[in-house]
XYZ file of C-alpha atoms in Angstrom:
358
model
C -33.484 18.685 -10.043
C -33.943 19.517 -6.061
C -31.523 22.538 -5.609
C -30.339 20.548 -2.420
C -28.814 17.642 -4.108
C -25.383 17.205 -2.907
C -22.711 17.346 -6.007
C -21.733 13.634 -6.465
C -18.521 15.313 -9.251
C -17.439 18.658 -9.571
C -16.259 19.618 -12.885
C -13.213 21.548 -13.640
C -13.244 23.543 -17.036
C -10.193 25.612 -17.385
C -11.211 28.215 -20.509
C -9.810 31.325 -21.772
C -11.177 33.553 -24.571
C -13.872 30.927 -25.596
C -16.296 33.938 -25.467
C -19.808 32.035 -27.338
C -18.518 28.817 -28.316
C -18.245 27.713 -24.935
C -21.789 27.380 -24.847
C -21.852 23.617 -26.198
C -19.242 22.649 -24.410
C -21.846 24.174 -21.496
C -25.114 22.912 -22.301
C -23.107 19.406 -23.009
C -22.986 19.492 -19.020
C -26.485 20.323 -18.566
C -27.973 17.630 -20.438
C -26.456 14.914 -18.349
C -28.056 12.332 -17.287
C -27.004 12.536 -13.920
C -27.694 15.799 -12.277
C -26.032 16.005 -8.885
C -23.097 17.702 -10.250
C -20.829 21.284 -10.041
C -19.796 22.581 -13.072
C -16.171 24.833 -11.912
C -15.678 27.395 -15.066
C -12.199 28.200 -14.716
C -11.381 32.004 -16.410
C -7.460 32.013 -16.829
C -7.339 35.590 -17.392
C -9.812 35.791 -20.412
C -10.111 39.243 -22.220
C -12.938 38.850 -23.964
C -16.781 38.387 -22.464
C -16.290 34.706 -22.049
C -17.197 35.492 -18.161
C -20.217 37.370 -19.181
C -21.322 34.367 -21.237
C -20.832 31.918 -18.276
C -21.955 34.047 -15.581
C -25.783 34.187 -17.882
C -26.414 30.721 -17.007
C -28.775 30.921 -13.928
C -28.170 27.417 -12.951
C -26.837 27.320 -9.282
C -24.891 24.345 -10.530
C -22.314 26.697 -12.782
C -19.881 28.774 -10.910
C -17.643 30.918 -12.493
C -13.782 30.972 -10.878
C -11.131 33.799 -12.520
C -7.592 33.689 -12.145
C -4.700 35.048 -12.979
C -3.439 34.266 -16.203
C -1.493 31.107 -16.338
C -1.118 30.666 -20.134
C -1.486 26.762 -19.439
C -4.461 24.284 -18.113
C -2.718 23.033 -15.334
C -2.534 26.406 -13.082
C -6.693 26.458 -14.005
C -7.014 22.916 -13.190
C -5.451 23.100 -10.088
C -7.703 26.326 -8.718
C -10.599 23.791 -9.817
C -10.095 21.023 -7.829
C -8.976 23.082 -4.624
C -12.317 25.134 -5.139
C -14.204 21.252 -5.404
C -16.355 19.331 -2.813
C -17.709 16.440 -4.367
C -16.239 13.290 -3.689
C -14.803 13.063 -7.492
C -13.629 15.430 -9.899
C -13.637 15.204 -13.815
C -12.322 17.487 -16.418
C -13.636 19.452 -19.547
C -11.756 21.263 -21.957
C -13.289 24.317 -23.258
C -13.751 22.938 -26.756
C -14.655 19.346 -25.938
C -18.142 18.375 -25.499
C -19.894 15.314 -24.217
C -22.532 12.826 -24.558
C -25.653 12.709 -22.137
C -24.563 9.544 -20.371
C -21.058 10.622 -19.813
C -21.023 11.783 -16.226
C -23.038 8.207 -15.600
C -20.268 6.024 -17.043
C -17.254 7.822 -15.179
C -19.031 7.518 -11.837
C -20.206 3.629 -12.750
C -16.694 3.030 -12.338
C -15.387 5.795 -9.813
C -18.305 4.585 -7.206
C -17.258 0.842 -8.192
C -13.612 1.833 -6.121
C -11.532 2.974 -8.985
C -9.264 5.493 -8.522
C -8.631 6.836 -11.936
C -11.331 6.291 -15.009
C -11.388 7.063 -18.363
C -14.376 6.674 -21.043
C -14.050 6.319 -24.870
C -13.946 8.932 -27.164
C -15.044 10.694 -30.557
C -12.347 13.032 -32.544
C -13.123 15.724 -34.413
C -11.787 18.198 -36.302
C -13.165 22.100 -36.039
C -15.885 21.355 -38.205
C -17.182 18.416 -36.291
C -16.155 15.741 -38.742
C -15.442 12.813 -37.501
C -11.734 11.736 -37.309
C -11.456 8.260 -35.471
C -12.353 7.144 -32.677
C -10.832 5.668 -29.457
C -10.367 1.724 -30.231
C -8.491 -1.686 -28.794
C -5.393 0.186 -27.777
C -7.761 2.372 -25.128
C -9.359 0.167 -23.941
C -5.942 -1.629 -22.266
C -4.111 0.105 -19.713
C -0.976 -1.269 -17.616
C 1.692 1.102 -15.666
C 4.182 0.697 -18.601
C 1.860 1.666 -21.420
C 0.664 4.773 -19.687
C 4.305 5.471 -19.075
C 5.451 5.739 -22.663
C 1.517 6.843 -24.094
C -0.322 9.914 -23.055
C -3.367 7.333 -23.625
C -6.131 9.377 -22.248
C -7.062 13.123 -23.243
C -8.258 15.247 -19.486
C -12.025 15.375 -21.196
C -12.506 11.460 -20.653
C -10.909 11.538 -17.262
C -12.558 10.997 -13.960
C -10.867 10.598 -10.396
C -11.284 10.261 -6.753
C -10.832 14.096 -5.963
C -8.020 13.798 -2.938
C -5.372 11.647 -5.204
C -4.394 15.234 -6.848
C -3.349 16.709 -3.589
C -1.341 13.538 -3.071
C 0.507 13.142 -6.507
C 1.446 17.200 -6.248
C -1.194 18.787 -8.919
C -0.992 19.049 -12.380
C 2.290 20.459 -13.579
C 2.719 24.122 -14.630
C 5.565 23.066 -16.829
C 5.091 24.966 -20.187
C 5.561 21.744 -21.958
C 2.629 20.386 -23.086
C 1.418 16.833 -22.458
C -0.056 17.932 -19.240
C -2.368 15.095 -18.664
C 0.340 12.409 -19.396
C 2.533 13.947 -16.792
C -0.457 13.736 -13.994
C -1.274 9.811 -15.439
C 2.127 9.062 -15.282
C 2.612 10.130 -11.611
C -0.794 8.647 -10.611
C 0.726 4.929 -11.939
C 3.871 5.559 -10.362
C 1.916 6.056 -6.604
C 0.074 3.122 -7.350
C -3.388 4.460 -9.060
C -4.933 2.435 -12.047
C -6.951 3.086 -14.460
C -10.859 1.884 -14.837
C -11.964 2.149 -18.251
C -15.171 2.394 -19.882
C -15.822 1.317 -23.460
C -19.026 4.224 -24.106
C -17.592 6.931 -26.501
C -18.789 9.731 -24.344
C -16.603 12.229 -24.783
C -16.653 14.250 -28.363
C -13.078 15.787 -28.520
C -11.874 18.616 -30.836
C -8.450 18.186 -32.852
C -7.910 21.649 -34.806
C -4.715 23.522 -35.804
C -5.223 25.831 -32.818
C -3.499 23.310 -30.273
C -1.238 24.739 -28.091
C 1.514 22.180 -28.246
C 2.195 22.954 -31.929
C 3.698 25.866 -31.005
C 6.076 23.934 -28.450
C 8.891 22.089 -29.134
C 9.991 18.694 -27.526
C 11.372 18.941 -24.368
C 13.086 15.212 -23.210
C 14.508 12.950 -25.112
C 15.901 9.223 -24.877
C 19.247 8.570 -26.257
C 19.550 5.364 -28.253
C 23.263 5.670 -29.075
C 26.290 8.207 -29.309
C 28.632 8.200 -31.851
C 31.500 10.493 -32.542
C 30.937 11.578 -35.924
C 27.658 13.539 -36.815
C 28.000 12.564 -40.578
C 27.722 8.805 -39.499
C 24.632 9.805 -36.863
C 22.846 12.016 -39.838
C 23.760 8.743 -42.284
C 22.097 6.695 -39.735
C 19.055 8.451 -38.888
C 18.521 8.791 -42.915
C 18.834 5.098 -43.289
C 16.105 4.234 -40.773
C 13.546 5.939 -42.988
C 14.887 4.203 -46.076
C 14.046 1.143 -47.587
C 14.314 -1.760 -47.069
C 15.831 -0.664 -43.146
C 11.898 1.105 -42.679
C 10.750 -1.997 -43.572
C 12.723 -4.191 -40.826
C 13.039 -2.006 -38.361
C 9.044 -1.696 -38.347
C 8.368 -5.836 -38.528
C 10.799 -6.129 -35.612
C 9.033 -3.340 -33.402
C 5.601 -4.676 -34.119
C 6.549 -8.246 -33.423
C 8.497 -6.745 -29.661
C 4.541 -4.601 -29.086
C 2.611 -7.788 -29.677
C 5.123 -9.844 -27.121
C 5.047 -6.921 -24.994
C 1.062 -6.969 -24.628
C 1.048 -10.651 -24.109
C 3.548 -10.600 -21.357
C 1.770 -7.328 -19.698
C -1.736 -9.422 -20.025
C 0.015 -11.606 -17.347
C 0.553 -9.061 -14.317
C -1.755 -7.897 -11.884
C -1.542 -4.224 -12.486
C -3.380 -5.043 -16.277
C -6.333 -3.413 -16.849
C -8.669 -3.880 -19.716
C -12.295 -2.492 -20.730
C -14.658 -5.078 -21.070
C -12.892 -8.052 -23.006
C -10.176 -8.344 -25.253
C -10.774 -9.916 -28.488
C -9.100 -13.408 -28.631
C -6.607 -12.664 -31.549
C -5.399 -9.741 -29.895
C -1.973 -9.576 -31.530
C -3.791 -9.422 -34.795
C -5.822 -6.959 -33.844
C -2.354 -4.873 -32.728
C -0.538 -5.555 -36.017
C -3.856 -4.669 -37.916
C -4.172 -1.312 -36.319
C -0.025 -0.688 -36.302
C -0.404 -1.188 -40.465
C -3.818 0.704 -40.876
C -2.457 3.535 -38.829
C 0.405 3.518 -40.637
C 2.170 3.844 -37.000
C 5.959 4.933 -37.161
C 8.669 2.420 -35.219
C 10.631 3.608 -32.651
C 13.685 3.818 -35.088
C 11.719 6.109 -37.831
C 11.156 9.162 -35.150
C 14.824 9.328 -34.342
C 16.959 12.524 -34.510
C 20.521 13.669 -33.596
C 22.059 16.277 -31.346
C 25.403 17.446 -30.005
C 26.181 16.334 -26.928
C 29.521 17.315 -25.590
C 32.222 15.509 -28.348
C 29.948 13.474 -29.396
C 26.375 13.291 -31.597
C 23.525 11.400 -29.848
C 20.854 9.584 -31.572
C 17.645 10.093 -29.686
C 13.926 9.720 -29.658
C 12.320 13.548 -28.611
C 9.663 13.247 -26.244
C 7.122 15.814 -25.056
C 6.873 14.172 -21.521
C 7.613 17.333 -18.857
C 10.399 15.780 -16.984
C 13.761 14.139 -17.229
C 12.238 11.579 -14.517
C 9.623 10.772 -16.317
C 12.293 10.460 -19.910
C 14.186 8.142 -18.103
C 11.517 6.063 -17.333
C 10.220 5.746 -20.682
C 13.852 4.577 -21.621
C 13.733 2.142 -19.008
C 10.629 0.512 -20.819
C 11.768 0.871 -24.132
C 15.174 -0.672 -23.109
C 13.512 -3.452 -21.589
C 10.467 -4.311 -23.941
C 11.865 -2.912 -27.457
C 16.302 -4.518 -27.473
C 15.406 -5.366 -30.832
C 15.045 -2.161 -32.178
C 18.508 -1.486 -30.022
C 19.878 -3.928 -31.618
C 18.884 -2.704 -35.189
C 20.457 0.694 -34.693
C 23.642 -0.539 -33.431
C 24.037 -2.499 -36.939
C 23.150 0.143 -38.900
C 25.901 2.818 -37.045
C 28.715 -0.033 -37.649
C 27.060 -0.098 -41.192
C 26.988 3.491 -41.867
C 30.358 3.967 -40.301
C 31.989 1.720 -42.541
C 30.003 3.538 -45.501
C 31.265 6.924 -44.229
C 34.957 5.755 -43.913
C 34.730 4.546 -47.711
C 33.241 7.574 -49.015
C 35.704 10.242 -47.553
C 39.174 7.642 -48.613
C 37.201 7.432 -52.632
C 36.972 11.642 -51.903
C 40.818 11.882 -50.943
């Protein structure tokens, strides 16, 4: 490598505490296959020697940046990309690694004029067995999917490094979901997605995530009703039988139309092909997964006099909620519909039980 090779991507690495083990996720970098690139090690206030360990690598190509403590990637993420030169930026999470060809797929399709791109990806768990892998449902992207999906993990991300300044940074918003809230802005200002179909990027799903600590912090009301026996009847029907059952063949018939209709606009984006069956491909992968209808991840909560029926959603913002219930509204009325027979069904139900109690 001539030391004098411009950086073609800078890459931002926010890490704290990763002390040794973020030596793969180091030497990952350096055995690219492209080598005009700037790796930015972001130190969010580590404790340990983690800065000790990153500052040993004698390649010019690894600078070290501390900050204050943010408790959260996006602060990190932000001092990356303001410390970048390179034309594009892409992201590494401190216990993510990836494959040798990675950096040559993202900037396939970032020097190809795409704004935004995203690779496939492995999942593993802490041990580095494999849990799945990134599949058909990746490999589509549209405005309204990435609005009510996080769909792409900041490790297989790629992007033309001035958009951030333009869509306001990543969020600070102690909420989780981080990435979803920047993908969701970038879609709203007009930026699609490329997409690569190259698993490149080995991710690492462990216990240790910070949103399991966090709590939901939107939600989309479905409904209201006055009585919170009737709302707690209703939400306990929807993960009964044979209402599961229903409720989850309508949904999955609404997501197949849904992905037809989206295959006709101009802002659909795809990986590659699609395979010609695509709806059976979608109903496949909704069974295999197991993949819960709208209707099954519904809860209640008091709002004012009444008890709401809503979907929680880890999305940062109530803009961004709304939107997703805009979509929903729009794409999923059959799942609407559902509820609204099952509170006049559980109402009725209530109303008999409590005149047999009296």
């Amino acid at each position: 490598m001539s030391t004098h090779s411009p950086s073609r991507i800078d890459i931002v690495c926010p890490t704290f505490n990763r002390s040794t083990a973020i030596r793969a996720t180091i030497d990952s970098v350096l055995a690219q296959t492209v080598e005009e690139w700037t790796l930015l090690v972001v130190s969010d206030g580590s404790t340990d020697d983690t800065d000790d360990i990153v500052r040993a690598y004698r390649d010019p190509r690894i600078r070290l940046l501390r900050v204050e403590s943010y408790g959260h990637p996006g602060g990190p993420r932000n001092a990356g990309v303001a410390a970048a030169t390179a034309p594009f930026v892409a992201y590494l999470d401190h216990d993510d690694r990836w494959a040798p060809t990675h950096l040559a797929v993202l900037l396939r399709l970032l020097d190809g004029g795409a704004a935004f791109a995203a690779t496939g990806c492995v999942r593993v768990d802490e041990a580095g067995e494999e849990l799945d892998r990134s599949g058909l449902v990746d490999r589509i992207w549209h405005p309204e999917l990435q609005t009510i999906t996080g769909m792409f993990e900041p490790s297989r991300v790629g992007h033309v490094r001035t958009v951030l300044a333009e869509l306001g940074g990543w969020t600070t918003i102690h909420a989780g979901y981080e990435d979803w809230d920047l993908w969701f802005r970038a879609a709203r200002h007009g930026h699609d997605f490329a997409i690569a179909t190259e698993h490149t990027a080995l991710l690492t799903i462990g216990p240790a995530s910070r949103r399991n600590g966090l709590r939901p912090p939107q939600a989309v009301v479905f409904d209201r009703v006055a009585d919170r026996e009737v709302a707690a009847a209703v939400v306990q029907a929807t993960r009964s039988e044979p209402h599961r059952m229903a409720a989850r063949a309508s949904c999955l018939t609404e997501m197949c139309a849904w992905y037809a209709d989206l295959a006709t606009s101009p802002r659909y984006r795809v990986a590659d092909h699609v395979p010609d069956h695509l709806e059976d491909q979608l109903r496949a992968d909704f069974l295999r997964d197991d993949k819960p209808c709208l209707l099954e991840e519904l809860s209640i909560a008091p709002v004012g006099d009444e008890w709401a029926i809503l979907l929680p959603l880890w999305c940062a913002t109530s803009e961004h909620a709304q939107a997703i219930g805009r979509v929903l509204r729009d794409r999923f009325p059959g799942q609407f519909a559902y509820l609204r027979a099952l509170i006049a069904d559980q109402s009725v139900e209530v109303r008999a039980a409590r005149s047999t109690a009296t």
